[in-house]
Coordinates of C-alpha atoms in Angstrom, one line a residue:
Chain A
A1 CA -12.8 6.7 10.6
Q2 CA -11.9 3.8 8.4
S3 CA -9.6 1.0 9.5
V4 CA -8.9 -2.7 9.0
T5 CA -7.8 -5.3 11.5
Q6 CA -5.9 -8.3 10.4
L7 CA -6.5 -10.9 13.0
D8 CA -3.4 -13.0 12.5
S9 CA 0.1 -11.7 12.2
H10 CA 1.4 -15.1 11.1
V11 CA -0.3 -18.0 9.4
S12 CA 1.4 -21.3 8.5
V13 CA -0.2 -23.9 6.2
S14 CA 1.0 -27.0 4.5
E15 CA 1.3 -27.0 0.8
G16 CA -1.9 -28.1 -0.8
T17 CA -4.1 -27.2 2.1
P18 CA -6.6 -24.3 2.3
V19 CA -5.5 -20.8 3.2
L20 CA -7.6 -18.4 5.3
L21 CA -6.4 -14.9 6.1
R22 CA -8.8 -12.9 8.2
C23 CA -9.6 -9.2 8.0
N24 CA -12.3 -7.2 9.7
Y25 CA -13.0 -3.6 8.7
S26 CA -14.5 -0.6 10.4
S27 CA -16.3 1.9 8.3
S28 CA -19.3 4.2 8.6
Y29 CA -20.3 3.7 5.0
S30 CA -20.1 0.9 2.4
P31 CA -16.4 0.6 1.9
S32 CA -14.1 -0.4 -0.9
L33 CA -11.8 -3.2 0.2
F34 CA -8.6 -4.6 -1.2
W35 CA -6.1 -7.4 -0.6
Y36 CA -2.5 -6.8 -1.6
V37 CA 0.4 -9.2 -1.5
Q38 CA 4.0 -8.3 -0.9
H39 CA 6.8 -10.7 -1.8
P40 CA 10.3 -10.0 -0.5
N41 CA 12.1 -7.3 -2.4
K42 CA 9.1 -6.8 -4.6
G43 CA 6.4 -4.1 -4.9
L44 CA 2.9 -4.6 -3.5
Q45 CA 0.6 -6.4 -6.0
L46 CA -3.2 -6.2 -6.0
L47 CA -4.8 -9.6 -5.5
L48 CA -8.4 -8.4 -5.6
K49 CA -10.8 -5.6 -4.8
Y50 CA -14.4 -5.2 -3.6
T51 CA -16.3 -2.1 -4.7
S52 CA -20.0 -2.9 -3.8
A53 CA -20.7 -5.2 -6.7
A54 CA -20.7 -9.0 -6.1
T55 CA -19.9 -9.9 -2.5
L56 CA -17.7 -12.8 -3.6
V57 CA -14.6 -11.4 -5.3
K58 CA -12.2 -13.5 -7.3
G59 CA -8.7 -12.4 -7.7
I60 CA -5.4 -13.6 -9.2
N61 CA -3.6 -16.8 -8.4
G62 CA -6.7 -18.6 -7.2
F63 CA -7.4 -16.2 -4.3
E64 CA -10.9 -15.0 -3.5
A65 CA -12.5 -13.0 -0.7
E66 CA -16.1 -12.6 0.5
F67 CA -17.5 -9.3 1.7
K68 CA -19.8 -10.0 4.7
K69 CA -21.5 -6.8 5.9
S70 CA -23.1 -8.4 8.9
E71 CA -19.8 -9.6 10.2
T72 CA -17.8 -6.6 8.9
S73 CA -15.3 -9.1 7.4
F74 CA -13.4 -9.5 4.2
H75 CA -11.5 -12.7 4.6
L76 CA -9.1 -14.0 1.9
T77 CA -9.1 -17.6 1.0
K78 CA -7.5 -20.0 -1.4
P79 CA -8.4 -23.7 -1.7
S80 CA -4.9 -25.1 -2.0
A81 CA -1.7 -23.3 -1.0
H82 CA 1.3 -23.2 -3.2
M83 CA 4.9 -22.6 -2.1
S84 CA 4.9 -19.4 -4.2
D85 CA 2.1 -18.0 -2.0
A86 CA 4.5 -17.4 0.9
A87 CA 4.5 -13.7 1.3
E88 CA 3.0 -10.8 3.4
Y89 CA -0.6 -10.0 2.8
F90 CA -2.3 -6.7 3.5
C91 CA -6.0 -5.9 3.8
V92 CA -6.8 -2.4 2.7
V93 CA -9.9 -0.1 3.0
S94 CA -10.3 3.2 1.2
D95 CA -12.0 6.3 2.5
L96 CA -15.3 7.6 1.3
T97 CA -13.7 9.8 -1.4
G98 CA -11.5 6.9 -2.6
N99 CA -8.5 9.2 -2.1
Q100 CA -6.9 7.6 0.9
F101 CA -6.2 4.0 1.7
Y102 CA -5.7 2.4 5.1
F103 CA -3.6 -0.7 5.4
G104 CA -3.8 -3.4 8.0
T105 CA -0.6 -4.5 9.8
G106 CA -0.2 -7.5 7.5
T107 CA -0.3 -11.3 7.8
S108 CA 2.8 -13.2 7.0
L109 CA 1.9 -16.5 5.2
T110 CA 4.3 -19.4 5.5
V111 CA 3.8 -22.5 3.3
I112 CA 5.3 -25.7 4.6
P113 CA 6.4 -28.2 2.0
Chain U
D1 CA 8.8 -2.3 -18.2
T2 CA 5.9 0.1 -17.8
G3 CA 5.4 -0.2 -14.0
V4 CA 6.1 2.3 -11.3
S5 CA 9.8 2.8 -10.7
Q6 CA 11.6 4.4 -7.8
D7 CA 15.1 5.6 -7.4
P8 CA 17.2 4.9 -5.5
R9 CA 16.2 1.5 -4.2
H10 CA 18.4 1.9 -1.1
K11 CA 19.8 5.0 0.6
I12 CA 22.0 5.1 3.7
T13 CA 22.6 8.5 5.2
K14 CA 23.8 10.1 8.4
R15 CA 21.5 11.9 10.7
G16 CA 21.0 15.5 9.8
Q17 CA 21.5 15.0 6.1
N18 CA 18.9 15.7 3.4
V19 CA 17.7 13.0 1.1
T20 CA 15.6 13.0 -2.0
F21 CA 13.7 10.1 -3.6
R22 CA 12.2 9.9 -7.0
C23 CA 9.1 8.1 -8.3
D24 CA 8.1 7.6 -11.9
P25 CA 4.5 6.5 -12.2
I26 CA 2.9 4.6 -14.9
S27 CA 2.4 6.9 -17.8
E28 CA -1.1 8.4 -18.1
H29 CA -1.8 7.8 -14.4
N30 CA -2.7 11.1 -13.1
R31 CA -2.7 10.2 -9.4
L32 CA 0.5 9.6 -7.5
Y33 CA 0.8 8.5 -3.8
W34 CA 3.6 8.3 -1.3
Y35 CA 3.5 5.9 1.6
R36 CA 5.9 5.0 4.4
Q37 CA 6.3 1.5 5.7
T38 CA 8.2 0.5 8.8
L39 CA 9.2 -3.0 9.8
G40 CA 6.3 -5.1 10.7
Q41 CA 3.7 -2.5 9.8
G42 CA 1.5 -1.8 6.8
P43 CA 2.1 1.2 4.6
E44 CA 1.0 4.5 6.0
F45 CA -0.3 7.2 3.7
L46 CA 1.8 10.3 3.4
T47 CA 0.5 12.4 0.6
Y48 CA -1.0 12.2 -2.9
F49 CA -1.1 14.3 -6.1
Q50 CA -3.6 14.6 -8.8
N51 CA -1.6 15.7 -11.8
E52 CA 0.7 18.4 -10.3
A53 CA -1.6 19.4 -7.5
Q54 CA -0.9 18.0 -4.0
L55 CA -4.4 17.4 -2.7
E56 CA -3.9 15.8 0.7
K57 CA -1.1 15.4 3.3
S58 CA -1.1 13.2 6.3
R59 CA -0.3 14.4 9.7
L60 CA 2.7 12.1 9.5
L61 CA 4.2 14.4 7.0
S62 CA 6.2 16.8 9.2
D63 CA 7.6 20.1 8.1
R64 CA 10.9 18.3 7.3
F65 CA 9.1 16.4 4.5
S66 CA 8.2 17.9 1.2
A67 CA 6.9 16.4 -2.0
E68 CA 6.6 17.8 -5.5
R69 CA 5.2 16.7 -8.8
P70 CA 6.1 19.7 -10.9
K71 CA 4.9 18.6 -14.3
G72 CA 2.4 16.1 -13.3
S73 CA 4.6 13.2 -14.2
F74 CA 7.4 12.1 -11.9
S75 CA 7.5 13.1 -8.2
T76 CA 10.1 13.7 -5.6
L77 CA 10.0 13.3 -1.9
E78 CA 12.6 15.2 0.1
I79 CA 13.4 14.7 3.8
Q80 CA 15.4 17.4 5.4
R81 CA 17.6 17.0 8.5
T82 CA 16.9 13.3 8.6
E83 CA 16.4 11.5 12.0
Q84 CA 16.8 7.9 12.9
G85 CA 13.1 7.6 13.1
D86 CA 12.8 8.3 9.4
S87 CA 14.4 4.9 8.6
A88 CA 11.7 3.1 6.7
M89 CA 10.6 1.9 3.2
Y90 CA 9.1 4.7 1.2
L91 CA 6.6 3.5 -1.3
C92 CA 5.2 5.2 -4.3
A93 CA 2.0 4.2 -6.1
S94 CA 0.1 5.6 -9.1
S95 CA -3.5 5.1 -10.3
P96 CA -5.7 6.3 -13.1
H97 CA -8.3 8.6 -11.7
L98 CA -11.7 7.2 -12.5
A99 CA -14.6 9.5 -12.8
K100 CA -16.6 7.0 -10.7
G101 CA -15.5 4.3 -8.3
T102 CA -12.3 3.6 -6.4
D103 CA -9.0 3.5 -8.1
T104 CA -6.6 0.6 -8.1
Q105 CA -3.1 1.6 -7.0
Y106 CA 0.0 0.2 -8.6
F107 CA 3.0 0.2 -6.4
G108 CA 6.7 0.7 -7.0
P109 CA 9.4 -1.5 -5.4
G110 CA 10.1 1.2 -2.8
T111 CA 13.2 3.1 -1.5
R112 CA 14.6 1.7 1.7
L113 CA 16.1 4.5 3.8
T114 CA 18.5 3.9 6.6
V115 CA 19.5 6.8 8.8
L116 CA 22.6 6.2 10.9

């Protein structure tokens, strides 16, 4: 079965410092992986996705993630946090058919001015 | 706005009542998904449609839940005899079905259900 584990439920960073949100996946095949962001009272928005092409994936708003098969990880990073980055972030894995998607429990990012 | 829309945004009901939610996907998206999200958790898959056909249902979807997509466009999710445990955010997403590869899902703002 497929699953993702988000290792931190809360992360706080100062504005202008790097962001690291950690995600480990479990899958018996080469997975498709996603990061979504959820701002308060807004719908989930896709940040980026990995589908077995380049292992370093660039997304919107300066975010990127690197697929590391040896570590079964797909961590989300950003060089410099902005106040508008404060939100809930979800790591997601799809099943082999691409029909079902499994969300992690989320990481709440706080950006301190 | 051509995004996914959901109606209502909020619903408060008494235990035992029936409720129905509507989702309008992005036009030309032939896949539509329903998820449930409780506080502090990630969304959990409930069911999905390809056009009007309901192709998969989660074990989370008890007999009190039913979803339809009669014309392959909008979808409704009905909960009968609501229970307090049904209180959650119900999310809808749509995607274009690609012949190859994994689809990107586009989410609506959700319907927040509170069962008193």
